[in-house]
Amino acid sequence: MKKATCKDLRGACDAEIQGETPEQMGENCKQHVMEMVGAGDVDHLTAIESMKQLSPEEQQAWYEAFKNGFEALENV
Ligand SMILES: [Zn+2]
């Protein structure tokens, strides 16, 4: 199991996000962000908006970089 912060995943806070795989961590982060936005958090809403500004190619490139760096993340 690896861990990263919400910020590492283009989020907005230092909340710890864990996952066995990049996919799982991405899912967990999405859930966290949705929860925060649901609670009315503006910073996380801004983070989503900034992600949406990226082209699909840029989003893909970011995700590839995240996947490539996943093994280097801290173990939990
Ligand atoms: Zn967060």
Tab-separated table of C-alpha atoms and ligand atoms in Angstrom:
chain	number	residue	atom	x	y	z
A	1	MET	CA	0.000	0.000	0.000
A	2	LYS	CA	1.288	3.443	-0.978
A	3	LYS	CA	0.361	6.845	0.285
A	4	ALA	CA	0.353	10.346	-1.125
A	5	THR	CA	-1.336	13.572	-0.196
A	6	CYS	CA	-4.395	15.066	-1.760
A	7	LYS	CA	-2.104	17.808	-3.129
A	8	ASP	CA	0.156	15.240	-4.822
A	9	LEU	CA	-2.917	14.159	-6.735
A	10	ARG	CA	-3.738	17.673	-7.907
A	11	GLY	CA	-6.022	18.146	-4.938
A	12	ALA	CA	-6.066	20.966	-2.448
A	13	CYS	CA	-5.103	19.731	1.011
A	14	ASP	CA	-2.648	17.552	2.901
A	15	ALA	CA	-5.076	14.720	3.551
A	16	GLU	CA	-3.438	11.328	3.163
A	17	ILE	CA	-4.672	9.211	0.262
A	18	GLN	CA	-3.795	5.516	0.183
A	19	GLY	CA	-4.008	2.851	-2.486
A	20	GLU	CA	-2.564	-0.465	-3.652
A	21	THR	CA	-2.473	0.688	-7.266
A	22	PRO	CA	-2.439	4.043	-9.067
A	23	GLU	CA	-6.024	3.346	-10.144
A	24	GLN	CA	-7.157	2.668	-6.584
A	25	MET	CA	-5.394	5.734	-5.265
A	26	GLY	CA	-6.984	7.824	-7.995
A	27	GLU	CA	-10.391	6.487	-7.026
A	28	ASN	CA	-9.795	7.163	-3.329
A	29	CYS	CA	-8.656	10.677	-4.107
A	30	LYS	CA	-11.681	11.330	-6.289
A	31	GLN	CA	-13.914	10.155	-3.462
A	32	HIS	CA	-12.136	12.409	-0.984
A	33	VAL	CA	-12.390	15.403	-3.323
A	34	MET	CA	-16.089	14.738	-3.951
A	35	GLU	CA	-16.708	14.522	-0.209
A	36	MET	CA	-14.929	17.811	0.383
A	37	VAL	CA	-16.791	19.517	-2.459
A	38	GLY	CA	-20.030	18.043	-1.137
A	39	ALA	CA	-19.217	19.624	2.212
A	40	GLY	CA	-18.887	22.981	0.465
A	41	ASP	CA	-15.080	23.216	0.275
A	42	VAL	CA	-14.062	25.824	-2.291
A	43	ASP	CA	-10.385	24.805	-2.582
A	44	HIS	CA	-11.263	21.331	-3.805
A	45	LEU	CA	-13.793	22.743	-6.238
A	46	THR	CA	-11.021	24.976	-7.605
A	47	ALA	CA	-8.774	21.912	-7.920
A	48	ILE	CA	-11.408	20.136	-10.021
A	49	GLU	CA	-11.841	23.216	-12.183
A	50	SER	CA	-8.086	23.455	-12.772
A	51	MET	CA	-8.001	19.761	-13.772
A	52	LYS	CA	-10.831	20.404	-16.224
A	53	GLN	CA	-8.792	23.190	-17.832
A	54	LEU	CA	-6.292	20.596	-19.010
A	55	SER	CA	-6.732	18.993	-22.393
A	56	PRO	CA	-7.381	15.227	-22.453
A	57	GLU	CA	-3.784	14.780	-23.649
A	58	GLU	CA	-2.454	16.785	-20.720
A	59	GLN	CA	-4.633	14.843	-18.299
A	60	GLN	CA	-3.327	11.610	-19.782
A	61	ALA	CA	0.266	12.846	-19.532
A	62	TRP	CA	-0.279	13.787	-15.889
A	63	TYR	CA	-1.762	10.392	-15.143
A	64	GLU	CA	1.106	8.585	-16.879
A	65	ALA	CA	3.616	10.576	-14.819
A	66	PHE	CA	1.671	9.744	-11.656
A	67	LYS	CA	1.646	6.039	-12.547
A	68	ASN	CA	5.364	6.091	-13.317
A	69	GLY	CA	6.122	7.731	-9.983
A	70	PHE	CA	3.782	5.488	-8.012
A	71	GLU	CA	6.424	2.942	-7.017
A	72	ALA	CA	8.540	5.740	-5.555
A	73	LEU	CA	5.768	6.840	-3.190
A	74	GLU	CA	6.066	6.134	0.494
A	75	ASN	CA	4.873	2.729	1.680
A	76	VAL	CA	2.177	2.595	4.322
B	1	ZN	ZN	-8.054	17.185	-0.084
